[in-house]
Coordinates of C-alpha atoms in Angstrom, one line a residue:
X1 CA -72.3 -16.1 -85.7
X2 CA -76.2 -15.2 -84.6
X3 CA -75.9 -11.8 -82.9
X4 CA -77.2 -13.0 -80.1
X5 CA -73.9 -14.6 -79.3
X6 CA -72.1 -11.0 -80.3
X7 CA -70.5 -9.5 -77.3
X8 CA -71.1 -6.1 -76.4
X9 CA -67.5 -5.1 -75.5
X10 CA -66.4 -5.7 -78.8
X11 CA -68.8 -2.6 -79.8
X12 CA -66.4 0.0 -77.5
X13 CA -64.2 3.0 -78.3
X14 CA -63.2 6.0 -75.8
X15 CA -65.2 9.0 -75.9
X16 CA -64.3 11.8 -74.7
X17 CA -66.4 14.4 -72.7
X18 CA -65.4 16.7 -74.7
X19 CA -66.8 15.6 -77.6
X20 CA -70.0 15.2 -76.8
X21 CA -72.1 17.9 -78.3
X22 CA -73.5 20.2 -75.4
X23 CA -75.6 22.6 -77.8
X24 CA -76.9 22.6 -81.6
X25 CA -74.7 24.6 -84.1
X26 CA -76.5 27.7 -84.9
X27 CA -77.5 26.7 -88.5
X28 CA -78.4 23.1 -88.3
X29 CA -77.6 22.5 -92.2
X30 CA -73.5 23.5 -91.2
X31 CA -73.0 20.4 -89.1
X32 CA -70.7 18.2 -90.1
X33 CA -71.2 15.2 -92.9
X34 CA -68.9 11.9 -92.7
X35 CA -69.7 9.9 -95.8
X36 CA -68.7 6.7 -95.9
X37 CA -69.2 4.4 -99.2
X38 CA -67.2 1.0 -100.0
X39 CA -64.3 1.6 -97.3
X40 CA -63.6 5.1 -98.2
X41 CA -64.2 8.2 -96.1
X42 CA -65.2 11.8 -97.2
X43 CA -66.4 14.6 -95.4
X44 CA -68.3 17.6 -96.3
X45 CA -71.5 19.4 -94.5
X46 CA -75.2 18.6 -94.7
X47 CA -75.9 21.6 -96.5
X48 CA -74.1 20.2 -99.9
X49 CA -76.0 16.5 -99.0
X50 CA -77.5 16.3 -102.6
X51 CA -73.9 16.1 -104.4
X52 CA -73.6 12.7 -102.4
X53 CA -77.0 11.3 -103.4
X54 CA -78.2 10.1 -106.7
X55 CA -81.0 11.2 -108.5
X56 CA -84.2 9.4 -108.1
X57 CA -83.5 8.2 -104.7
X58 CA -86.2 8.1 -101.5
X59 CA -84.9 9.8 -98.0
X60 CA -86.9 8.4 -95.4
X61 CA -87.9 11.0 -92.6
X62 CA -89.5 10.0 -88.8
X63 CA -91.9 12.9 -88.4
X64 CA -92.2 11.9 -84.7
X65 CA -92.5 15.1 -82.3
X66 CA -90.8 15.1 -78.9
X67 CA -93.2 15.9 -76.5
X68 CA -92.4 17.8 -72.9
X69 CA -92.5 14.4 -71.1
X70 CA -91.3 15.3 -67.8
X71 CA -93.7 16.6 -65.3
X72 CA -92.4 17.9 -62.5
X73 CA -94.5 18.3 -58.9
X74 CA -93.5 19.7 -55.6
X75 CA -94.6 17.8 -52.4
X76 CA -96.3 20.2 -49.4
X77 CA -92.9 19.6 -47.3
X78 CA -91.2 21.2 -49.9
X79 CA -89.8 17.7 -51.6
X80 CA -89.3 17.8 -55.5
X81 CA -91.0 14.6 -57.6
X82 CA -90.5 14.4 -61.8
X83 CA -92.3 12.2 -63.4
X84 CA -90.7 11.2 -66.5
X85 CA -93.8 9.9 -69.3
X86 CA -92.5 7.1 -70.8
X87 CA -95.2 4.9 -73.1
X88 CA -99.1 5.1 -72.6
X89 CA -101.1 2.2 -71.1
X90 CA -101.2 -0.7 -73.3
X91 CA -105.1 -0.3 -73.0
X92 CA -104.8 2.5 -75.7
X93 CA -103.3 0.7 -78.9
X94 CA -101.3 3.6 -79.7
X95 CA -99.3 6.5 -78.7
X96 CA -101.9 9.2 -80.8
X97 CA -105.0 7.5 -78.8
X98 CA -103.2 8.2 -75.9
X99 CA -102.5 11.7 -76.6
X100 CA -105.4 12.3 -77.0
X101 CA -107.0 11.5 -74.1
X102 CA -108.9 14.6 -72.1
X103 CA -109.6 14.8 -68.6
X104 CA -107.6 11.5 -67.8
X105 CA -104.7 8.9 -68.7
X106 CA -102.5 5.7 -67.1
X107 CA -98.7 6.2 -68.5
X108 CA -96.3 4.1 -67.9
X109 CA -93.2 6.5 -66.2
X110 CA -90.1 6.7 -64.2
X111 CA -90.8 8.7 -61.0
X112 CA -87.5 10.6 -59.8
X113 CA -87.4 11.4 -56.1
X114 CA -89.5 8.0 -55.7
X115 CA -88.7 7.2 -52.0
X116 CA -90.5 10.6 -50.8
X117 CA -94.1 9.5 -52.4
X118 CA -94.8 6.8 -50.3
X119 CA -98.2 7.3 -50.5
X120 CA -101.3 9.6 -51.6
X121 CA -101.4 12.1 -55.1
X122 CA -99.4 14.9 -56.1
X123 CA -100.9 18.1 -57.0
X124 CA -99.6 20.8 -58.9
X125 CA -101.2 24.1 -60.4
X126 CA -100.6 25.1 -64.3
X127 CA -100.7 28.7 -65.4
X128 CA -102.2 28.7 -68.8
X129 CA -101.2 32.0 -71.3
X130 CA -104.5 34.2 -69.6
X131 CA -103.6 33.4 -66.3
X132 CA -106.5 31.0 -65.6
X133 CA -104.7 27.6 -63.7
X134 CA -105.7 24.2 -64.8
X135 CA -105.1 21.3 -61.3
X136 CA -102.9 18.4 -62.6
X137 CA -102.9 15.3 -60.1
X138 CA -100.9 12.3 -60.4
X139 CA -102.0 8.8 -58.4
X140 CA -99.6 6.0 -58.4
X141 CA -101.7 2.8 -59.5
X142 CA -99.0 0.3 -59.1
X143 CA -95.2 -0.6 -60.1
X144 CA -94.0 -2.5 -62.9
X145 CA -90.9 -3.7 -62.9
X146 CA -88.1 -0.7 -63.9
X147 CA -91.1 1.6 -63.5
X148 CA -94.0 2.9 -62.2
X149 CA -97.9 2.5 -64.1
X150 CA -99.8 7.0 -63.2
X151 CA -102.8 7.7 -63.2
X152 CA -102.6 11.4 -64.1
X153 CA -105.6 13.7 -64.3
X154 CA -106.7 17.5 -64.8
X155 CA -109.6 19.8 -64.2
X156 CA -110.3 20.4 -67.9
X157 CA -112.2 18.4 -69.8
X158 CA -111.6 19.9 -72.7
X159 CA -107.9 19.7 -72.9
X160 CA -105.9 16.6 -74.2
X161 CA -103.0 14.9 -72.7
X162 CA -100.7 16.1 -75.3
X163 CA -102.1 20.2 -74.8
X164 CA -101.3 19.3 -71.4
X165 CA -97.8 18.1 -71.6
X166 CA -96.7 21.2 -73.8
X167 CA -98.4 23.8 -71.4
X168 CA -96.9 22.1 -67.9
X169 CA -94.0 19.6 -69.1
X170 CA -90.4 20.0 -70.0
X171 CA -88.5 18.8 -73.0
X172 CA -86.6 15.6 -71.9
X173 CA -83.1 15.9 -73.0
X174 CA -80.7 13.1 -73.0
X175 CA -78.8 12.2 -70.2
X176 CA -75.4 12.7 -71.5
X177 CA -76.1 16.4 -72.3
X178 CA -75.4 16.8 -68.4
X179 CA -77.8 19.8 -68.3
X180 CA -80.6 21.0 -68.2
X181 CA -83.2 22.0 -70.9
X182 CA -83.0 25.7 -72.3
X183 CA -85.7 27.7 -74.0
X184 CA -83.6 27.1 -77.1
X185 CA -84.4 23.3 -77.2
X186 CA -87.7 23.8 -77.9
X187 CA -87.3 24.4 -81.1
X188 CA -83.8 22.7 -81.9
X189 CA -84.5 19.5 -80.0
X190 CA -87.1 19.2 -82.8
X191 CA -86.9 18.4 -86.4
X192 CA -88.3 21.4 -88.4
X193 CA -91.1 18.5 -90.2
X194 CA -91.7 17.0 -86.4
X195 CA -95.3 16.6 -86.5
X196 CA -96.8 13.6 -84.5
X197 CA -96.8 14.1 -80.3
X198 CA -95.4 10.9 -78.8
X199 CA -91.4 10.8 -78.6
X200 CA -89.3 11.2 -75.5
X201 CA -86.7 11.5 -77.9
X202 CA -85.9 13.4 -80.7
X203 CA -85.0 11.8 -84.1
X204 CA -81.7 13.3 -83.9
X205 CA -80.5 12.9 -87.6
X206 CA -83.3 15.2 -89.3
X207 CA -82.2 17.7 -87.1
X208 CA -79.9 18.7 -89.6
X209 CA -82.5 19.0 -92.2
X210 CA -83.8 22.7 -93.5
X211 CA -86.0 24.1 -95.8
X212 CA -83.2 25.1 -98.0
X213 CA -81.7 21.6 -97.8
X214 CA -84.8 20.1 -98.9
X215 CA -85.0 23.0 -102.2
X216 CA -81.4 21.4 -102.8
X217 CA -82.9 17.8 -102.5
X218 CA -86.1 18.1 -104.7
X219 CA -84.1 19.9 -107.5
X220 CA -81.6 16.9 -107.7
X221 CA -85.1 14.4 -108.0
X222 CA -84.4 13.2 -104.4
X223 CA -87.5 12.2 -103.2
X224 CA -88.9 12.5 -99.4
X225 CA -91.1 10.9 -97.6
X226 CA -92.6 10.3 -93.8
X227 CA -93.0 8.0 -91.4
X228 CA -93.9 7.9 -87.6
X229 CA -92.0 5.8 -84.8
X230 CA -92.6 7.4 -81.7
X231 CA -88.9 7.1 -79.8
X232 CA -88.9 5.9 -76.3
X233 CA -86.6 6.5 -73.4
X234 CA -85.2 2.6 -74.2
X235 CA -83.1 4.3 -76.5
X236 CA -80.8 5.3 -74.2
X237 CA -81.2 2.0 -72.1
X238 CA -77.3 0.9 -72.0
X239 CA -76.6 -2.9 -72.8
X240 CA -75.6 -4.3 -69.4
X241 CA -75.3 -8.0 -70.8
X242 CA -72.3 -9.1 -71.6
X243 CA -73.8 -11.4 -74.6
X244 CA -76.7 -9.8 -76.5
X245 CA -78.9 -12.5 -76.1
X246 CA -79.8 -11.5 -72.7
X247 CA -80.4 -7.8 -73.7
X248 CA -83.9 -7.0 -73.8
X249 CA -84.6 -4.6 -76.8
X250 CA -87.2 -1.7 -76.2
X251 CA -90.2 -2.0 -78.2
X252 CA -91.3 1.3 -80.1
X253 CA -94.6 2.0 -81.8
X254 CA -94.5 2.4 -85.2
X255 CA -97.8 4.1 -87.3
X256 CA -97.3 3.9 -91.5
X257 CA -100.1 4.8 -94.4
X258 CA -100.4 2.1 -97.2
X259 CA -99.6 5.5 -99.1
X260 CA -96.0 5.1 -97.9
X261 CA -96.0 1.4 -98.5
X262 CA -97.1 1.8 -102.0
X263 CA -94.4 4.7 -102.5
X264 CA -91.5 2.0 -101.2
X265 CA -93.1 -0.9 -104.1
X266 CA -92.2 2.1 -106.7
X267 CA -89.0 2.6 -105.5
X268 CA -86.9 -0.9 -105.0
X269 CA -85.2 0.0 -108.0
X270 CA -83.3 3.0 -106.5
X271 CA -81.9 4.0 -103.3
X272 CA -83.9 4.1 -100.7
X273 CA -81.8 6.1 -97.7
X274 CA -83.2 6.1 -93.8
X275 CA -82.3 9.3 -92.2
X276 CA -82.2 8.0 -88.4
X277 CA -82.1 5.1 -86.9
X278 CA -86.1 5.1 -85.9
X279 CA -86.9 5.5 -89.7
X280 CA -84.3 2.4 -90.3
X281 CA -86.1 0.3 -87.8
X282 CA -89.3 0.9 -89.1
X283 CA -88.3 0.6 -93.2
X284 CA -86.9 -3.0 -92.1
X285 CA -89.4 -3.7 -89.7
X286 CA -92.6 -3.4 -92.9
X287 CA -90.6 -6.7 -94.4
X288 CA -91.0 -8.5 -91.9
X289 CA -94.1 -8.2 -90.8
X290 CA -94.7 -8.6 -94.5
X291 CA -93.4 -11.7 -94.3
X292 CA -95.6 -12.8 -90.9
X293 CA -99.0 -11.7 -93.4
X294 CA -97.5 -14.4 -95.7
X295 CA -96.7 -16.9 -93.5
X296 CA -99.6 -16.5 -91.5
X297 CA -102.4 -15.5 -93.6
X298 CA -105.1 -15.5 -91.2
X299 CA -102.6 -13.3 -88.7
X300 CA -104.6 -10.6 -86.8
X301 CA -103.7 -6.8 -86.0
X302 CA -103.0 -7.3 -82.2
X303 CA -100.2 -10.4 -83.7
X304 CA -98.7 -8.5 -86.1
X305 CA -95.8 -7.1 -84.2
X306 CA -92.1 -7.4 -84.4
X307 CA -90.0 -9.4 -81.4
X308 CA -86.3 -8.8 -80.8
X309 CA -85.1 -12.0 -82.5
X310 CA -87.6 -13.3 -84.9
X311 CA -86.3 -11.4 -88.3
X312 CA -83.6 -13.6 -88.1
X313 CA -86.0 -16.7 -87.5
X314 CA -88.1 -15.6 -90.7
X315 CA -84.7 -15.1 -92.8
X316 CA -84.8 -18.7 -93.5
X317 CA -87.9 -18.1 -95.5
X318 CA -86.1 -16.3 -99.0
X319 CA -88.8 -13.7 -99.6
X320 CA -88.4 -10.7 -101.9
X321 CA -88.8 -7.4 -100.4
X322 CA -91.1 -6.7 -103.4
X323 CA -93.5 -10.0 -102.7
X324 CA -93.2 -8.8 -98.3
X325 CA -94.3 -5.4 -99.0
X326 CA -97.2 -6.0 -101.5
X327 CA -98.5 -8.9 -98.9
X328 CA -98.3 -6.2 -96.2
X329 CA -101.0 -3.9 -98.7
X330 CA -102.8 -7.4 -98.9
X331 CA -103.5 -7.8 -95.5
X332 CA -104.2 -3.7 -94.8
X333 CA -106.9 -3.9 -97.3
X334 CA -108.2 -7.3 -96.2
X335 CA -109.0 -5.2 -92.6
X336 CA -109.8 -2.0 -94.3
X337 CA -107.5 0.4 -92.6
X338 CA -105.5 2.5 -94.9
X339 CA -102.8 2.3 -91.8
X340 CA -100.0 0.1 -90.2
X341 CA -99.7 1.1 -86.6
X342 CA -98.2 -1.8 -84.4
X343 CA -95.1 -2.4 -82.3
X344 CA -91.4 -3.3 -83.5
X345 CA -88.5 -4.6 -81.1
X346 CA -86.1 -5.4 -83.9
X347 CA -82.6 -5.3 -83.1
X348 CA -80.5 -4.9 -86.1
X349 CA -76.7 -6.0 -85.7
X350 CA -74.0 -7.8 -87.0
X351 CA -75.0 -10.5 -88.8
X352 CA -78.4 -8.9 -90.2
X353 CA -78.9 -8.6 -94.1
X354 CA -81.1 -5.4 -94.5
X355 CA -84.0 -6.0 -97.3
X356 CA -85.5 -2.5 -97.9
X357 CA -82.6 0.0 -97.1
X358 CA -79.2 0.9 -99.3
X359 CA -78.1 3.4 -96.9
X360 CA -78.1 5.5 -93.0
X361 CA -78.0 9.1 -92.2
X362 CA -77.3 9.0 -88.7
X363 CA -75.2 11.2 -85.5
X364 CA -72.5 9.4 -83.7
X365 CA -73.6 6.8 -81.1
X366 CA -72.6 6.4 -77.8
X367 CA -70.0 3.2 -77.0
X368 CA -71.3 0.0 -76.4
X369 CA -75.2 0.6 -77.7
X370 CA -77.3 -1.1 -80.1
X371 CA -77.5 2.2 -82.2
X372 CA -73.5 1.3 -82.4
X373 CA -74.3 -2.4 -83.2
X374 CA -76.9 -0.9 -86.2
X375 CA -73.7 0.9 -87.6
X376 CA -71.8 -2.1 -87.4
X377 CA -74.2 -4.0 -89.3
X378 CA -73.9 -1.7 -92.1
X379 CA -70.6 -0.9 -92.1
X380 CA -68.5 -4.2 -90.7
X381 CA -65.8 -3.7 -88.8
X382 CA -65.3 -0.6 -90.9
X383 CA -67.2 1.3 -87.7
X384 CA -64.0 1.8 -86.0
X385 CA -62.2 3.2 -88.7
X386 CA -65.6 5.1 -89.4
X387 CA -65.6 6.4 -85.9
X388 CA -62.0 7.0 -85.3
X389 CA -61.6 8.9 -88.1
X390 CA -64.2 11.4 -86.8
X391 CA -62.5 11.3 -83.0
X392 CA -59.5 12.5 -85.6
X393 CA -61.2 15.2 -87.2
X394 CA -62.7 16.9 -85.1
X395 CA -66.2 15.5 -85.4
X396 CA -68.9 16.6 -82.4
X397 CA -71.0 13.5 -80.9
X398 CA -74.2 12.5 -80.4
X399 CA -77.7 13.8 -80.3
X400 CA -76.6 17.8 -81.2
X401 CA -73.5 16.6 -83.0
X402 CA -72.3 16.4 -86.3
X403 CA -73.3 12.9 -88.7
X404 CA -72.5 10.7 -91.2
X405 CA -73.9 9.6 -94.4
X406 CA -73.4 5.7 -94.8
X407 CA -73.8 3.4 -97.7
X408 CA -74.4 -0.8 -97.6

């Protein structure tokens, strides 16, 4: 079966509110570890991760930070707007560009309160640290389809969009938290190697991660190593087709060195482990686009993207993961950049036969998701037992929950 034809109810199981994890343990290395490896389930914690790892294998990090993307403004009548940034203008080319931007930028955002900005800017004043004010305005240039394209703009010149964000914006958390964001999230909606301004949401997995958990790792030979996907708010979009085919996947940029590429070459001979599903997406997204420098030698930066369906178009094609990834090097050094920074909409389910990765680190996903559906496609049908047995055992769910280790 194509997974377009997979339905999305058969991806259900009942969760609990109660489950869901409200708040972050205290010491992020004590949450909970499900390991799962040929059928058989284990538990133990993330602090004791490198007993259930071989030597000489590669962990895959997504070193995206979560930026304070919602902006909220307060109309003269009293009225309350947020503006939730989504994804810069696709004038920019990529997320960094865009946060970088001084004085001005167009974003792409959800607008809360919509119905009382009919028309006109909002206005709203920003106390900096010496009590100076900086004048943020946003203008509504025009609506695109689930969302709104702002112009938003500010009195200094010399401050970029991303200083901006973190001096007047508040962390996004997810919606199923059901609260709101706490000085604590600052720091613990964050992975403690977070580096690159641009997500909405964090890369919930590394959360777990610590310096002493990474002392455990390099003294076992378990190599690290980065990339960046910048996570969008389309993570949480719900599937609300019945048949996946009509599910529109969220497109995600994705920014790699030929450093990295080169690293993953060296290392197709042991384990290379995504920690997240971002840094899963991306490892299997560099075959494929591998594949598209092969197939289409003369193929140009702003073509070389990733759609929804077409991996399992190119699958047809039998190329080696070693021959996809050294044509990918090919083609950065043919248009001297020493990085990959383009756009990925794979959707990896059922039915998908992963090329570059031999195992997940990853939370528990909410029912009926395509994060469930990237489980599945590890793990068979094996997710219920995988996820029933952490129901059983007192197992805390999704982004500040416990995780689970999981091997192809």
């Amino acid at each position: 079966m194509h997974p377009q034809e997979l339905s999305i109810k058969d991806f259900s199981y009942e969760l609990p509110d109660q489950r869901i994890a409200r708040y972050p343990l205290a010491e992020r290395d004590q949450s909970k570890l499900l390991i799962y490896r040929d059928g058989d389930i284990t538990e133990s914690i993330y602090a004791d991760l490198a007993d259930h790892i071989p030597a000489n294998s590669l962990l895959v990090f997504n070193n995206t930070k979560v930026v304070e993307a919602r902006l909220l403004f307060e109309k003269p009548n009293g009225g309350k707007i947020e503006i939730f940034c989504l994804e810069p203008h696709e004038s920019y080319g990529d997320v960094t560009s865009a946060m970088l931007q001084k004085g001005q930028v167009l974003w792409k955002c959800l607008v809360g309160g919509a119905k009382k900005w009919k028309e006109g800017t909002l206005i709203t004043q920003i106390e900096r640290q010496d009590s100076t004010k900086v004048s943020l305005t946003a203008r509504k240039v025009e609506q695109i389809t689930d969302a709104y394209l702002i112009e938003l703009s500010w009195d200094d010149p010399n401050l970029s969009f991303a200083e901006l964000l973190h001096m007047a914006g508040v962390i996004p958390l997810p919606p199923y938290l059901n609260r709101q964001a706490e000085e604590t999230d600052q720091e613990r909606y964050q992975t403690i190697y977070a580096k690159h301004d641009g997500s909405v949401a964090a890369p919930t997995a590394g959360l777990h991660f610590t310096e002493s958990l990474f002392d455990k790792l390099s003294k076992k030979n378990i190599g690290r190593a980065f990339i960046t996907l910048h996570v969008g708010a389309g993570t949480f979009k719900p599937v609300k087709s019945e048949i996946m085919q009509h599910h529109e996947m969220h497109a995600e940029f994705i920014d790699v060195t030929a450093i990295f590429i080169h690293t993953l070459l060296q290392q197709l001979n042991d384990p290379v482990i995504a920690v997240g599903t971002t840094s899963l997406r991306t490892l299997e997204s560099l075959y494929w686009l591998g594949v598209k420098t092969l197939l289409h030698p003369g193929i140009g930066p702003e073509a070389l993207t990733l759609t929804q369906w077409e991996a399992y178009s190119l699958a047809e094609k039998n190329i080696s993961t070693a021959e996809a990834l050294t044509a990918l090097l090919s083609w950065l050094q043919q248009h001297r950049t020493d990085r990959l920074i383009t756009r990925t909409q794979i959707i990896i389910a059922p039915g998908y036969v992963f090329r570059v990765v031999k195992g997940l680190i990853t939370n528990f996903h909410q029912p009926q998701s395509t994060l469930l559906l990237l489980v599945a496609a590890i793990t068979g049908n094996n997710w219920r037992k995988i996820y029933q047995y952490a129901l059983d055992h007192d197992f805390r769910f999704l982004s500040y929950g416990d995780g689970s280790l999981l091997w192809l």
